[in-house]
Short mmCIF file of C-alpha atoms in Angstrom, two decimals:
data_model
loop_
_atom_site.label_atom_id
_atom_site.label_comp_id
_atom_site.label_asym_id
_atom_site.label_seq_id
_atom_site.Cartn_x
_atom_site.Cartn_y
_atom_site.Cartn_z
CA ALA A 1 0.52 -0.50 -0.17
CA ALA A 2 2.71 2.17 1.04
CA ALA A 3 4.28 1.95 -2.17
CA ALA A 4 1.84 1.86 -4.11
CA LEU A 5 0.22 5.64 -2.59
CA GLU A 6 3.87 6.56 -3.54
CA THR A 7 3.45 5.99 -6.88
CA GLY A 8 0.33 8.34 -7.18
CA ILE A 9 -2.24 5.25 -7.82
CA ASP A 10 -4.82 6.63 -4.60
CA THR A 11 -7.13 4.43 -2.14
CA ASP A 12 -10.02 4.09 -5.23
CA TYR A 13 -7.71 2.14 -7.08
CA SER A 14 -10.09 -1.26 -7.09
CA TYR A 15 -9.52 -4.62 -7.99
CA GLU A 16 -13.14 -7.10 -7.74
CA CYS A 17 -11.69 -9.76 -5.78
CA LYS A 18 -13.42 -13.80 -7.11
CA GLY A 19 -11.90 -16.11 -4.39
CA TYR A 20 -8.76 -16.03 -6.36
CA ILE A 21 -6.53 -14.26 -9.03
CA GLU A 22 -4.65 -15.73 -11.50
CA ILE A 23 -1.16 -14.98 -12.38
CA GLY A 24 0.82 -16.20 -15.24
CA GLY A 25 -1.69 -19.75 -15.17
CA ILE A 26 -0.83 -19.28 -11.03
CA ARG A 27 -4.08 -18.30 -9.13
CA PHE A 28 -3.78 -17.55 -5.11
CA HIS A 29 -6.34 -17.25 -3.25
CA CYS A 30 -8.18 -15.78 -1.22
CA HIS A 31 -8.57 -16.51 2.07
CA ASN A 32 -12.67 -15.86 1.15
CA ARG A 33 -12.99 -18.07 -1.46
CA GLU A 34 -16.77 -16.78 -1.97
CA GLY A 35 -14.20 -13.45 -3.10
CA HIS A 36 -15.03 -10.48 -1.38
CA GLY A 37 -16.54 -8.83 -4.57
CA LEU A 38 -15.66 -5.02 -6.09
CA MET A 39 -12.57 -4.06 -3.13
CA ASP A 40 -10.86 -0.43 -3.07
CA MET A 41 -7.87 -0.17 -0.64
CA LYS A 42 -9.94 0.64 2.87
CA SER A 43 -12.49 -2.11 2.36
CA ALA A 44 -9.09 -4.40 1.60
CA MET A 45 -6.81 -3.76 3.42
CA GLU A 46 -9.64 -4.23 6.53
CA GLN A 47 -10.85 -7.69 4.74
CA SER A 48 -7.35 -9.23 4.83
CA CYS A 49 -7.92 -9.46 1.05
CA ASN A 50 -4.42 -10.67 -0.52
CA PRO A 51 -6.00 -11.05 -3.93
CA TYR A 52 -6.08 -7.18 -4.24
CA PHE A 53 -3.24 -6.33 -2.98
CA ILE A 54 -1.35 -8.51 -6.05
CA SER A 55 -3.85 -6.86 -8.52
CA LEU A 56 -2.43 -3.77 -6.80
CA ALA A 57 1.65 -5.27 -6.80
CA GLN A 58 1.16 -6.26 -10.30
CA GLN A 59 0.43 -1.68 -10.86
CA THR A 60 3.59 -0.31 -8.56
CA GLY A 61 5.73 -3.90 -9.95
CA GLY A 62 8.58 -5.43 -8.29
CA GLU A 63 11.02 -2.92 -8.39
CA VAL A 64 9.42 -0.03 -6.85
CA LEU A 65 7.86 -2.48 -3.77
CA LEU A 66 11.65 -3.18 -3.08
CA SER A 67 12.18 -0.75 -3.19
CA MET A 68 10.06 0.15 -0.20
CA ALA A 69 11.17 -3.10 1.38
CA LYS A 70 14.23 -1.93 2.00
CA ALA A 71 13.64 1.73 2.58
CA LEU A 72 11.48 0.12 5.87
CA GLY A 73 14.33 -2.02 6.97
CA LEU A 74 13.51 -4.91 5.63
CA GLY A 75 16.12 -8.01 4.99
CA GLU A 76 18.50 -5.75 7.22
CA GLU A 77 19.91 -6.51 10.65
CA ILE A 78 19.53 -4.16 13.78
CA GLU A 79 22.22 -3.72 15.97
CA LEU A 80 20.27 -2.84 18.74
CA ALA A 81 22.67 -2.40 21.48
CA ASP A 82 27.05 -3.16 21.41
CA GLY A 83 26.98 -6.72 20.42
CA MET A 84 23.30 -8.13 19.79
CA ILE A 85 22.15 -7.62 16.58
CA SER A 86 19.21 -9.28 15.15
CA ALA A 87 18.27 -10.83 12.53
CA ALA A 88 18.18 -9.96 8.59
CA GLY A 89 15.49 -12.06 7.27
CA SER A 90 14.97 -11.91 3.60
CA LEU A 91 13.91 -9.91 0.54
CA PRO A 92 13.40 -11.57 -3.15
CA ALA A 93 16.66 -10.85 -5.22
CA GLN A 94 15.06 -7.61 -7.65
CA GLU A 95 16.22 -10.32 -10.57
CA GLN A 96 13.82 -12.22 -9.14
CA LEU A 97 10.62 -9.76 -9.48
CA GLN A 98 10.78 -10.56 -13.08
CA ASN A 99 8.63 -12.65 -12.50
CA ALA A 100 5.28 -11.33 -12.02
CA GLY A 101 4.16 -14.82 -9.99
CA ASP A 102 7.44 -13.54 -7.78
CA VAL A 103 5.89 -10.11 -7.12
CA ALA A 104 2.27 -11.87 -7.13
CA ASN A 105 4.09 -13.31 -4.02
CA PHE A 106 5.90 -10.42 -2.37
CA ALA A 107 3.15 -8.57 -2.41
CA PHE A 108 1.10 -10.09 0.53
CA GLY A 109 4.54 -11.86 2.62
CA GLN A 110 5.22 -14.64 1.12
CA GLY A 111 8.50 -15.93 -1.29
CA SER A 112 11.50 -15.49 -0.10
CA PHE A 113 10.88 -12.75 1.42
CA SER A 114 10.72 -13.17 5.81
CA ALA A 115 10.73 -10.26 8.82
CA THR A 116 11.41 -10.16 12.67
CA PRO A 117 8.74 -9.29 15.55
CA LEU A 118 11.29 -6.68 15.63
CA GLN A 119 11.52 -5.69 11.87
CA MET A 120 7.89 -5.52 11.75
CA ALA A 121 6.82 -3.46 14.81
CA ALA A 122 10.05 -0.45 13.28
CA VAL A 123 7.36 -0.61 9.99
CA TYR A 124 4.92 0.14 11.55
CA ALA A 125 6.49 2.39 14.07
CA CYS A 126 8.06 4.93 10.58
CA ILE A 127 4.07 4.72 9.67
CA ALA A 128 3.23 5.99 12.81
CA ASN A 129 5.67 8.88 13.40
CA GLY A 130 3.77 9.22 9.58
CA GLY A 131 6.68 8.37 7.18
CA VAL A 132 9.63 8.17 9.47
CA TYR A 133 11.86 5.33 9.67
CA HIS A 134 13.19 4.71 13.27
CA GLU A 135 16.48 2.09 13.51
CA PRO A 136 15.20 0.53 17.58
CA TYR A 137 17.82 0.14 20.18
CA LEU A 138 18.48 -1.09 23.71
CA LEU A 139 20.54 -0.15 25.40
CA LEU A 140 19.87 4.03 26.07
CA GLU A 141 23.04 4.96 28.96
CA GLN A 142 25.91 2.75 29.89
CA ILE A 143 26.44 3.83 33.58
CA ASN A 144 29.08 2.46 36.65
CA ASN A 145 29.06 0.49 40.57
CA ASN A 146 28.85 4.66 41.44
CA GLY A 147 25.59 4.87 39.37
CA ASP A 148 27.85 7.43 37.20
CA SER A 149 26.53 7.72 33.79
CA PHE A 150 30.13 6.29 31.12
CA ALA A 151 28.12 6.12 28.06
CA GLU A 152 24.96 7.41 26.28
CA PHE A 153 23.81 6.50 23.38
CA ILE A 154 22.06 9.18 21.45
CA PRO A 155 19.90 8.04 18.83
CA ASP A 156 19.50 9.28 14.95
CA ALA A 157 17.62 11.86 13.61
CA GLY A 158 15.10 9.05 11.87
CA VAL A 159 15.39 8.97 8.11
CA ARG A 160 11.73 9.95 6.16
CA VAL A 161 11.14 6.24 3.83
CA MET A 162 7.03 8.15 3.01
CA SER A 163 5.91 11.23 2.57
CA SER A 164 3.76 12.44 5.55
CA GLU A 165 0.92 12.22 3.33
CA THR A 166 1.06 8.41 2.34
CA ALA A 167 1.51 7.48 6.34
CA ALA A 168 -1.28 9.97 7.19
CA THR A 169 -3.39 7.25 3.86
CA LEU A 170 -1.82 4.63 6.19
CA GLN A 171 -2.78 5.81 9.54
CA GLU A 172 -6.51 5.88 8.30
CA LEU A 173 -6.86 3.11 6.59
CA LEU A 174 -5.33 0.69 9.71
CA LYS A 175 -7.95 2.28 12.24
CA SER A 176 -10.28 1.30 9.83
CA THR A 177 -8.76 -2.18 10.26
CA VAL A 178 -9.35 -2.42 14.11
CA ASP A 179 -12.67 -0.39 14.09
CA GLN A 180 -14.64 -2.52 11.50
CA GLY A 181 -12.53 -5.38 9.67
CA SER A 182 -10.21 -8.16 10.32
CA GLY A 183 -8.66 -6.13 13.56
CA GLN A 184 -11.53 -5.68 15.98
CA ALA A 185 -10.70 -8.40 18.42
CA ALA A 186 -6.76 -5.61 18.82
CA LYS A 187 -9.30 -2.52 19.96
CA PRO A 188 -9.28 -1.66 23.71
CA ALA A 189 -11.72 -1.29 25.69
CA ASN A 190 -10.54 2.39 26.94
CA GLY A 191 -8.94 4.16 23.96
CA THR A 192 -8.60 4.06 19.98
CA ALA A 193 -5.58 1.51 18.60
CA ALA A 194 -4.27 1.18 14.91
CA GLY A 195 -2.67 -1.48 13.10
CA LYS A 196 -3.77 -4.93 11.42
CA THR A 197 -3.73 -9.40 10.78
CA ALA A 198 -1.64 -11.98 9.10
CA THR A 199 -1.26 -14.88 8.55
CA ALA A 200 2.22 -16.46 6.87
CA GLN A 201 2.45 -20.18 5.45
CA SER A 202 5.64 -21.42 7.78
CA GLY A 203 6.43 -23.53 4.95
CA VAL A 204 6.94 -26.57 7.92
CA PHE A 205 3.86 -29.45 8.08
CA GLU A 206 2.55 -31.24 11.16
CA ASP A 207 1.49 -34.40 10.31
CA GLY A 208 -0.14 -33.66 7.47
CA GLU A 209 -0.77 -29.80 8.83
CA GLU A 210 0.97 -26.78 7.07
CA VAL A 211 2.85 -24.38 10.65
CA LEU A 212 1.06 -21.42 10.72
CA ARG A 213 2.78 -18.30 12.07
CA THR A 214 -0.48 -15.65 13.47
CA TRP A 215 0.65 -11.73 14.15
CA PHE A 216 -0.82 -9.36 15.23
CA CYS A 217 1.08 -5.86 15.24
CA GLY A 218 -0.09 -2.43 15.59
CA TYR A 219 0.53 0.67 17.43
CA PHE A 220 -1.53 3.36 20.10
CA PRO A 221 -3.42 5.85 21.09
CA ALA A 222 -4.21 5.81 17.20
CA GLU A 223 -4.42 10.11 16.83
CA LYS A 224 -1.25 10.36 19.04
CA PRO A 225 0.56 7.33 19.38
CA GLN A 226 2.89 6.19 22.48
CA TYR A 227 3.38 2.34 22.35
CA THR A 228 3.91 0.24 18.23
CA VAL A 229 2.83 -3.19 19.67
CA VAL A 230 3.89 -6.58 17.27
CA VAL A 231 2.03 -9.91 18.62
CA MET A 232 3.44 -12.91 16.79
CA LYS A 233 2.43 -17.08 17.57
CA GLU A 234 4.93 -19.05 16.44
CA ASP A 235 2.27 -22.16 15.77
CA GLY A 236 -1.00 -19.83 15.51
CA GLU A 237 -4.94 -21.16 14.79
CA SER A 238 -5.48 -17.25 13.11
CA PRO A 239 -4.56 -13.73 14.12
CA ILE A 240 -7.69 -12.65 15.04
CA VAL A 241 -7.78 -15.46 18.09
CA ASP A 242 -4.65 -15.68 18.53
CA CYS A 243 -2.29 -12.70 18.59
CA ALA A 244 -5.44 -9.47 18.16
CA PRO A 245 -7.23 -9.34 21.59
CA ILE A 246 -3.36 -9.65 23.08
CA PHE A 247 -2.48 -6.66 21.21
CA ARG A 248 -6.14 -5.21 22.82
CA GLU A 249 -4.97 -7.01 26.92
CA ILE A 250 -1.94 -4.85 25.90
CA ALA A 251 -2.90 -1.36 24.87
CA GLU A 252 -5.82 -1.49 28.08
CA GLN A 253 -3.58 -1.82 30.33
CA LEU A 254 -0.97 1.10 28.55
CA LEU A 255 -4.21 3.58 27.84
CA PRO A 256 -4.20 6.63 29.86
CA ASP A 257 -7.45 4.95 31.95
CA ASN A 258 -4.84 2.31 32.85
CA THR A 259 -1.61 4.48 34.27
CA GLU A 260 -2.72 3.95 38.29
CA GLN A 261 -1.87 0.35 37.18
CA THR A 262 0.44 0.32 35.06
CA THR A 263 3.01 2.44 38.15
CA LEU A 264 5.26 1.37 40.23
CA PRO A 265 4.81 2.25 43.94
CA GLU A 266 6.09 5.88 45.03
CA GLU A 267 9.02 5.17 47.42
CA GLU A 268 11.73 7.00 47.71
CA GLY A 269 14.33 5.46 45.39
CA THR A 270 12.12 4.45 42.15
CA THR A 271 10.86 6.63 39.16
CA ALA A 272 7.20 5.38 37.87
CA PRO A 273 7.73 4.75 34.15
#
């Protein structure tokens, strides 16, 4: 969606989902085998319609998708602290994306693409930050035995990877997905959130059934984001059942109405987070 918006394709782009889309003689199915009917970007995001985004990717082009993925830190290691480096995940090679079928797989997060929960948290934080990407970090400051600081990490200013207009549109789409789409189970009772369900094939089979990775990625509050949370289950059933409710519980504890439940006692020598 970000890549398409950046190339000038707007949210009115429509596609009729018949339960599948055929690309290069291969059928890529929607989770709704009956089909969603005519979809625009908003309804496709809300209903998690793969054929719509495959169609959108064919319009956008594989190179543009790959460029946006790289700008969002996908396919690259993240140095969280000295000597602590995250996995890089993987992106398809540019040559692969000359093939329409590989572009189709890439469009909905399959094929040669893989990503870590940390990377996806950074992607969603970028959207929440108005299109500015910040590489995640873990260590802010180092202190000696006397409690004196001897090294401080200064985060970089971030890199703009999409326009503020594109980010604002994505924010609207993701909030709508939580308000009235597949992410409704993630909606906190005491505030707002934006995010997206996902189900990834693993290629691993147990007792004839493929092991799925279910996800919910999002941030809250939707209007003035403070937290990004990614929930992933390695042997999942459905993101609506597995992951979205956990996101909701975390959000409900951290949103302002529950400040009393999440702060530490005001004792001498302690500071509430």
